[in-house]
Coordinates of C-alpha atoms in Angstrom, one line a residue:
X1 CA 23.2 32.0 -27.4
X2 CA 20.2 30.1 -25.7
X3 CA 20.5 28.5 -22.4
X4 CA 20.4 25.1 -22.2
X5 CA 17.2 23.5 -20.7
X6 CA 17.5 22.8 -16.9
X7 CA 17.2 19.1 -16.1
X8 CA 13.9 18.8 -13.9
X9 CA 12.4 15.4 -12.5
X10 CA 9.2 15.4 -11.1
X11 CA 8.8 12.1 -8.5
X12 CA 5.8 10.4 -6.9
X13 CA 5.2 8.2 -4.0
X14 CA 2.3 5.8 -4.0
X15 CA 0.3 4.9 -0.5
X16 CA -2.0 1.7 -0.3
X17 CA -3.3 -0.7 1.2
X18 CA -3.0 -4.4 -0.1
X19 CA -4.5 -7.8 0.6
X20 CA -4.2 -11.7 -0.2
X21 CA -5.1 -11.1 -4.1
X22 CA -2.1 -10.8 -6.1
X23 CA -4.0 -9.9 -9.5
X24 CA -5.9 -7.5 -7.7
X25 CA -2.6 -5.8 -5.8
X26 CA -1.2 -5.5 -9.0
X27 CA -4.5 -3.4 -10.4
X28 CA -4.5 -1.1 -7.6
X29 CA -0.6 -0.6 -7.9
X30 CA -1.0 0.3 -11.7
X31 CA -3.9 2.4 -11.3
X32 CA -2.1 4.6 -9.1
X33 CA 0.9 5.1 -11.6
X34 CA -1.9 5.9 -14.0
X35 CA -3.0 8.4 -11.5
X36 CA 0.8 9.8 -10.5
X37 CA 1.7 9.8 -14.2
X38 CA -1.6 12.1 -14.8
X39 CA -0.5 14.3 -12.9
X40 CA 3.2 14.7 -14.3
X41 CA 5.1 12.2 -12.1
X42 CA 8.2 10.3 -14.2
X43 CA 9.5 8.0 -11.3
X44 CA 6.7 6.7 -9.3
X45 CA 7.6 4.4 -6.3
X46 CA 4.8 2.1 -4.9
X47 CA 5.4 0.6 -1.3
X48 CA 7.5 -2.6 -0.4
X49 CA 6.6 -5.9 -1.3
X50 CA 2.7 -4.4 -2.8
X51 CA 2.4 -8.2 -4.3
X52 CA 0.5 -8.9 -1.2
X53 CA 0.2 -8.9 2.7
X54 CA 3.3 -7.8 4.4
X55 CA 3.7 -11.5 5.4
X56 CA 7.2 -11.0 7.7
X57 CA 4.8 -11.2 10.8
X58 CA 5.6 -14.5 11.9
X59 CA 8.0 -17.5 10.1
X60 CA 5.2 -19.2 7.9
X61 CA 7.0 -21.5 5.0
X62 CA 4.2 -21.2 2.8
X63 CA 5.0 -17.9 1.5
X64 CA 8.0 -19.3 -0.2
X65 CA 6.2 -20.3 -3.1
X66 CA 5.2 -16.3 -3.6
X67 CA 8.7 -15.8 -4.4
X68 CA 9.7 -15.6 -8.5
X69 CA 12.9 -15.2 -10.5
X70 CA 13.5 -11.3 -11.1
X71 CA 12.7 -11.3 -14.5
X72 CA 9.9 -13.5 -14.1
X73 CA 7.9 -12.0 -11.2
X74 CA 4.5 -11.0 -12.3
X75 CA 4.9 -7.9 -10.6
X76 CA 7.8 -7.1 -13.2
X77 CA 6.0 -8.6 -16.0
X78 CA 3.0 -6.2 -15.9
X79 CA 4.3 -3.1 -14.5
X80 CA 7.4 -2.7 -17.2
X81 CA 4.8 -2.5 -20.0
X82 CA 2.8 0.3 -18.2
X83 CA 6.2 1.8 -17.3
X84 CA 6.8 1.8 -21.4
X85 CA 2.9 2.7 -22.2
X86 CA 3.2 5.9 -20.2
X87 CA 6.6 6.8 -20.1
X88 CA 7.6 6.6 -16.7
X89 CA 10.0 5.0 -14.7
X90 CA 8.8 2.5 -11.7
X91 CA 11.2 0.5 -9.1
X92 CA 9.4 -2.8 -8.4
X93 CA 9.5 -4.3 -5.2
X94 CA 9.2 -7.9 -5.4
X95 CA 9.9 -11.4 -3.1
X96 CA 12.6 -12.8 -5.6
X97 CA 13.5 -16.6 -5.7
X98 CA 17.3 -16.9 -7.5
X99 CA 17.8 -21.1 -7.2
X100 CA 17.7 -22.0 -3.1
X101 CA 18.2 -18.5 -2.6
X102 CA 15.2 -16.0 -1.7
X103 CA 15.7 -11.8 -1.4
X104 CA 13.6 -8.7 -0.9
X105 CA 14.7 -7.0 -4.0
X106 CA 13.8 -4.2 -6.6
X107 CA 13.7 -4.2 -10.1
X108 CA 14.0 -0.7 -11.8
X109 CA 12.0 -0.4 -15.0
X110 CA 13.0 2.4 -16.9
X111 CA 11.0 4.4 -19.1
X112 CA 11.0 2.9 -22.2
X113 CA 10.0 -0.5 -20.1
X114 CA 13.4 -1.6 -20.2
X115 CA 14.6 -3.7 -16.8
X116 CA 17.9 -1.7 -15.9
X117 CA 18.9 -4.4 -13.2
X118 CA 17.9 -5.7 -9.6
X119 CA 18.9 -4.4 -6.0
X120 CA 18.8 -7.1 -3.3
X121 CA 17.6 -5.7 0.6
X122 CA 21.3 -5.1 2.3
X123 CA 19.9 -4.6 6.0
X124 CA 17.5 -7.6 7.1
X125 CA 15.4 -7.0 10.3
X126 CA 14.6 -9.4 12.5
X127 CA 12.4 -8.6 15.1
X128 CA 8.7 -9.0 16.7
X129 CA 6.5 -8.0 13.5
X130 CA 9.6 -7.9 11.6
X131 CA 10.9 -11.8 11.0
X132 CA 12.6 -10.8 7.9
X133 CA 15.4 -12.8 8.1
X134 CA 13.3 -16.4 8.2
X135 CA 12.6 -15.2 4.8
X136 CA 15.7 -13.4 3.0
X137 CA 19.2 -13.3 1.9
X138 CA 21.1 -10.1 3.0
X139 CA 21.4 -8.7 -0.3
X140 CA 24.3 -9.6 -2.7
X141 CA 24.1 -6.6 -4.8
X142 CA 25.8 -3.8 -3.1
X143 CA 24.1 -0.5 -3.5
X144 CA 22.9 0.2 -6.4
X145 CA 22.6 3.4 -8.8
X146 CA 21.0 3.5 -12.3
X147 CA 21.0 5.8 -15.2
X148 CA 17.1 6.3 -15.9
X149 CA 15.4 8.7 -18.3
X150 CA 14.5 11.2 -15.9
X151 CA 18.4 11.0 -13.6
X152 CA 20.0 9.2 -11.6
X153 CA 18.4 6.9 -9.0
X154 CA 19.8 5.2 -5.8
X155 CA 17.1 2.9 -4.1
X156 CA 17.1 1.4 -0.5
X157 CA 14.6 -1.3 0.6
X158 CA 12.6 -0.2 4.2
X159 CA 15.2 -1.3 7.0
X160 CA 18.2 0.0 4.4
X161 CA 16.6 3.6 5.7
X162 CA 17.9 3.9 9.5
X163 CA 21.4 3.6 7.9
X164 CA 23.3 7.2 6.9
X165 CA 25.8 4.6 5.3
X166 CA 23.5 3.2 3.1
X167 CA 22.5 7.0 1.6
X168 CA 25.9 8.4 1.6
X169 CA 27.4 5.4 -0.3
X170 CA 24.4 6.2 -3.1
X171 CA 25.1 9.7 -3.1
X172 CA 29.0 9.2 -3.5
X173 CA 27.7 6.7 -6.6
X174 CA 25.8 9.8 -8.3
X175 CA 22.5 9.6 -7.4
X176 CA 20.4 12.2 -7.8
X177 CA 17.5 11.2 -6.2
X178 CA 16.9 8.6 -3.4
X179 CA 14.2 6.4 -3.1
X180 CA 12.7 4.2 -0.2
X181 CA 9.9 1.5 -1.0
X182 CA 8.4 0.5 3.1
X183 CA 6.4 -1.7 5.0
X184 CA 6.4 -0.2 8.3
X185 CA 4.0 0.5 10.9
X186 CA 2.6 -1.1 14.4
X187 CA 5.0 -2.6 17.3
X188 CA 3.7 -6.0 18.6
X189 CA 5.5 -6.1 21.5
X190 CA 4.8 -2.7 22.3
X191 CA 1.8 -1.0 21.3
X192 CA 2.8 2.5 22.9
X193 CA 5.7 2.5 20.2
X194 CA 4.7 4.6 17.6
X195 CA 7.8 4.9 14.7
X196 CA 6.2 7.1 12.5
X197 CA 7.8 10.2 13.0
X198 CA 11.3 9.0 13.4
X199 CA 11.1 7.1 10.3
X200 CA 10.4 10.3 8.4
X201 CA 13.1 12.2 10.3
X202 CA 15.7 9.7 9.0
X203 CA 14.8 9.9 5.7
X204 CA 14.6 13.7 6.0
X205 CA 18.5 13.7 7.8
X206 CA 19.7 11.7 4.9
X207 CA 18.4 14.6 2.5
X208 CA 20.4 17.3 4.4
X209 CA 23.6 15.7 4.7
X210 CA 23.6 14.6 1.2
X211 CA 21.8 17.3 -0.4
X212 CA 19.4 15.4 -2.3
X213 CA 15.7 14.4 -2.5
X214 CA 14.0 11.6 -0.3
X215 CA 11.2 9.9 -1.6
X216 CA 9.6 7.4 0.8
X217 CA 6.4 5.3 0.2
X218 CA 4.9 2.8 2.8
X219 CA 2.1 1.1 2.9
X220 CA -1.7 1.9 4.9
X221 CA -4.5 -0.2 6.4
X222 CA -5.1 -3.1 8.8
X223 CA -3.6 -6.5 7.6
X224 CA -5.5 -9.0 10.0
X225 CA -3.4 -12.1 11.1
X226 CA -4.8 -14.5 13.6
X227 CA -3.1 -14.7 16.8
X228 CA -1.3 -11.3 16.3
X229 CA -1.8 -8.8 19.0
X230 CA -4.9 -6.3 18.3
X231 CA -5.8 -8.9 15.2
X232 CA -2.9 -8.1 12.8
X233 CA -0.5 -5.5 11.3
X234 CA -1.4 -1.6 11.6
X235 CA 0.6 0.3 8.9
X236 CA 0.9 3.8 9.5
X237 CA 1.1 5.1 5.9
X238 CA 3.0 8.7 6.1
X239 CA 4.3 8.3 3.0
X240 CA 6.1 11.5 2.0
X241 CA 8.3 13.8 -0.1
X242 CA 11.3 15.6 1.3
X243 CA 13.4 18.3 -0.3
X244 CA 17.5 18.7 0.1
X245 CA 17.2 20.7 3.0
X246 CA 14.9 17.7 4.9
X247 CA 11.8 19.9 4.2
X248 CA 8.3 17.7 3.5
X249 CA 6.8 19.2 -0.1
X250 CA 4.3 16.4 -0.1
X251 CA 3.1 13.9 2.4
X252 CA 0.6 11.8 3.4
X253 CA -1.4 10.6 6.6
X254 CA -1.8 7.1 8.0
X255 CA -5.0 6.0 6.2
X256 CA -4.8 8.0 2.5
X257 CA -4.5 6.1 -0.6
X258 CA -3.5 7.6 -3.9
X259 CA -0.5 9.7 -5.0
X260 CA 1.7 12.7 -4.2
X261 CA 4.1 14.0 -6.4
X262 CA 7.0 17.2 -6.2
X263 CA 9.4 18.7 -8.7
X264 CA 13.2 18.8 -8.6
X265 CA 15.5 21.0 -10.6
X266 CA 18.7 18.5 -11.0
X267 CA 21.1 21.0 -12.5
X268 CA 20.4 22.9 -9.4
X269 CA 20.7 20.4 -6.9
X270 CA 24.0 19.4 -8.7
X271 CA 25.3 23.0 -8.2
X272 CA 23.7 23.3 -4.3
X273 CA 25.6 19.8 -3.2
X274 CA 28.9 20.9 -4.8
X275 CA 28.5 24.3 -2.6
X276 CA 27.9 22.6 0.4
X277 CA 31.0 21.0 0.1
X278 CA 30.1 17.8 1.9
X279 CA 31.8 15.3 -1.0
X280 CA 34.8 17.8 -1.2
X281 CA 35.4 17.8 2.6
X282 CA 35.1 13.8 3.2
X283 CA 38.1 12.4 4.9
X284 CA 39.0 8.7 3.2
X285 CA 41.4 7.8 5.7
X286 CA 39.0 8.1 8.9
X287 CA 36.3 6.3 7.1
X288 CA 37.7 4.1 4.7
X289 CA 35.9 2.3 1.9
X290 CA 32.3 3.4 2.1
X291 CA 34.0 6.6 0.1
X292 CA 35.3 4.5 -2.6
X293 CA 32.0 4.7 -4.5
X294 CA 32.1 5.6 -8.4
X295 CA 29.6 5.8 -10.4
X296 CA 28.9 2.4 -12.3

């Protein structure tokens, strides 16, 4: 009797830098899935909120009108076709206007260009640089987990990625593989604070505990803002790959644009988690209802 194929998923995380032109944001986003998918990758993830400047800098009202209905964002509307066209299966970030109310949310396209559903930002910062909450919602959603061509995906939006919680709770929903769109990088109000390498080691202690892939893409380049220390927004790229075991397979530097991709052998993964025994050993009554996750 034959074996059975062994479920792989090959992932990629796209780095770039992006600027004022929506159209032109798009084109750059799309040509790097063109690139990941060339080279293999079935889930690509571009960087947070790619549809233009990371605009959180400082409490402006006329980014408001950026925002669009999920469905409707032009971000959606052209990436699901390319998402069909290739075969490949792209979490969009997008600034999403529901009635009064505006989130940072993701729309997961599968690979048949399908729109699976929407995940709405749970953690909001709000902070120098950082003025998130001006502009959204905490998320309404809960976590969220889909059933895609290539597994099982559990996405959290930049600031969701300091918080164990927010992985474990995807992890105890099925996922398979986590994923982390970002727009991180300079300190205004300190320039000698420097997060890179802690944000990767979070990411990479969420892989350990929970035995699963990271995937984490931010955003490079110098976004110029006037009146904003050192002339704008530095992001620090470092956009990366990390195995179950928190090892980086693929990763980035500050300024590189383009694609990295890695392989994942889910039927193994499946079989290394259960070994671990973390799920097994999880104790409901000190913890309480972050364990009550099921898959959807």
């Amino acid at each position: 009797m034959s074996r059975p194929e062994t479920r792989k998923v090959t992932v990629a995380a796209i780095q770039a830098s992006y600027g004022l032109d929506l159209g032109a944001n798009i084109a750059r986003t799309a040509e790097l899935i063109r690139e990941a998918a060339a080279g293999g990758a079935q889930v690509i993830l571009p960087p947070e909120l790619f549809q233009g400047p990371y605009f959180c800098v400082a409490q402006e009202e006329r980014w408001f009108k950026e925002a669009h209905p999920w469905r409707e964002h032009p971000c959606v509307t052209a990436l699901a076709p390319l998402a069909a066209e290739l075969g490949v299966v792209l979490p969009i970030s997008i600034f999403e206007r529901e009635g009064p109310h505006y989130f940072n949310s993701l729309v997961m396209a599968d690979a048949d260009g399908s729109l699976l559903g929407v995940y709405r930002k749970s953690h909001i910062p709000d902070g120098p640089g950082y003025m998130e909450k001006y502009y959204f919602r905490p998320g309404d959603t809960g976590f969220r987990v889909w059933d895609t061509r290539f597994g099982r995906l559990g996405v959290g939006i930049c600031w969701d990625q300091w918080y164990p919680e927010a992985a474990r709770a995807m992890a105890l929903m099925g996922a398979e593989v986590l994923l982390y769109p970002t727009a991180i990088g300079s300190e205004p109000h300190d320039p000698t604070l420097d997060t890179a390498a802690p944000w990767r080691r979070a990411m990479q202690g969420h892989a350990v505990s929970n035995v699963i892939p990271v995937v984490g893409a931010n955003r490079t380049g110098l976004e110029p803002w006037a009146d904003y220390p050192n002339g704008g927004q530095l992001f620090y790229g470092s956009s990366f790959i990390s195995d179950h075991r928190g090892d980086l397979v693929a990763a980035f530097g500050r300024e590189d644009e383009g694609a990295i991709h890695a392989e994942f052998d889910l039927d193994f993964l499946a079989t290394h988690r259960a070994a671990w025994g973390f799920f097994r050993d999880r104790r409901p009554d000190l913890y309480g209802a972050l364990t009550e996750g099921r898959p959807a």
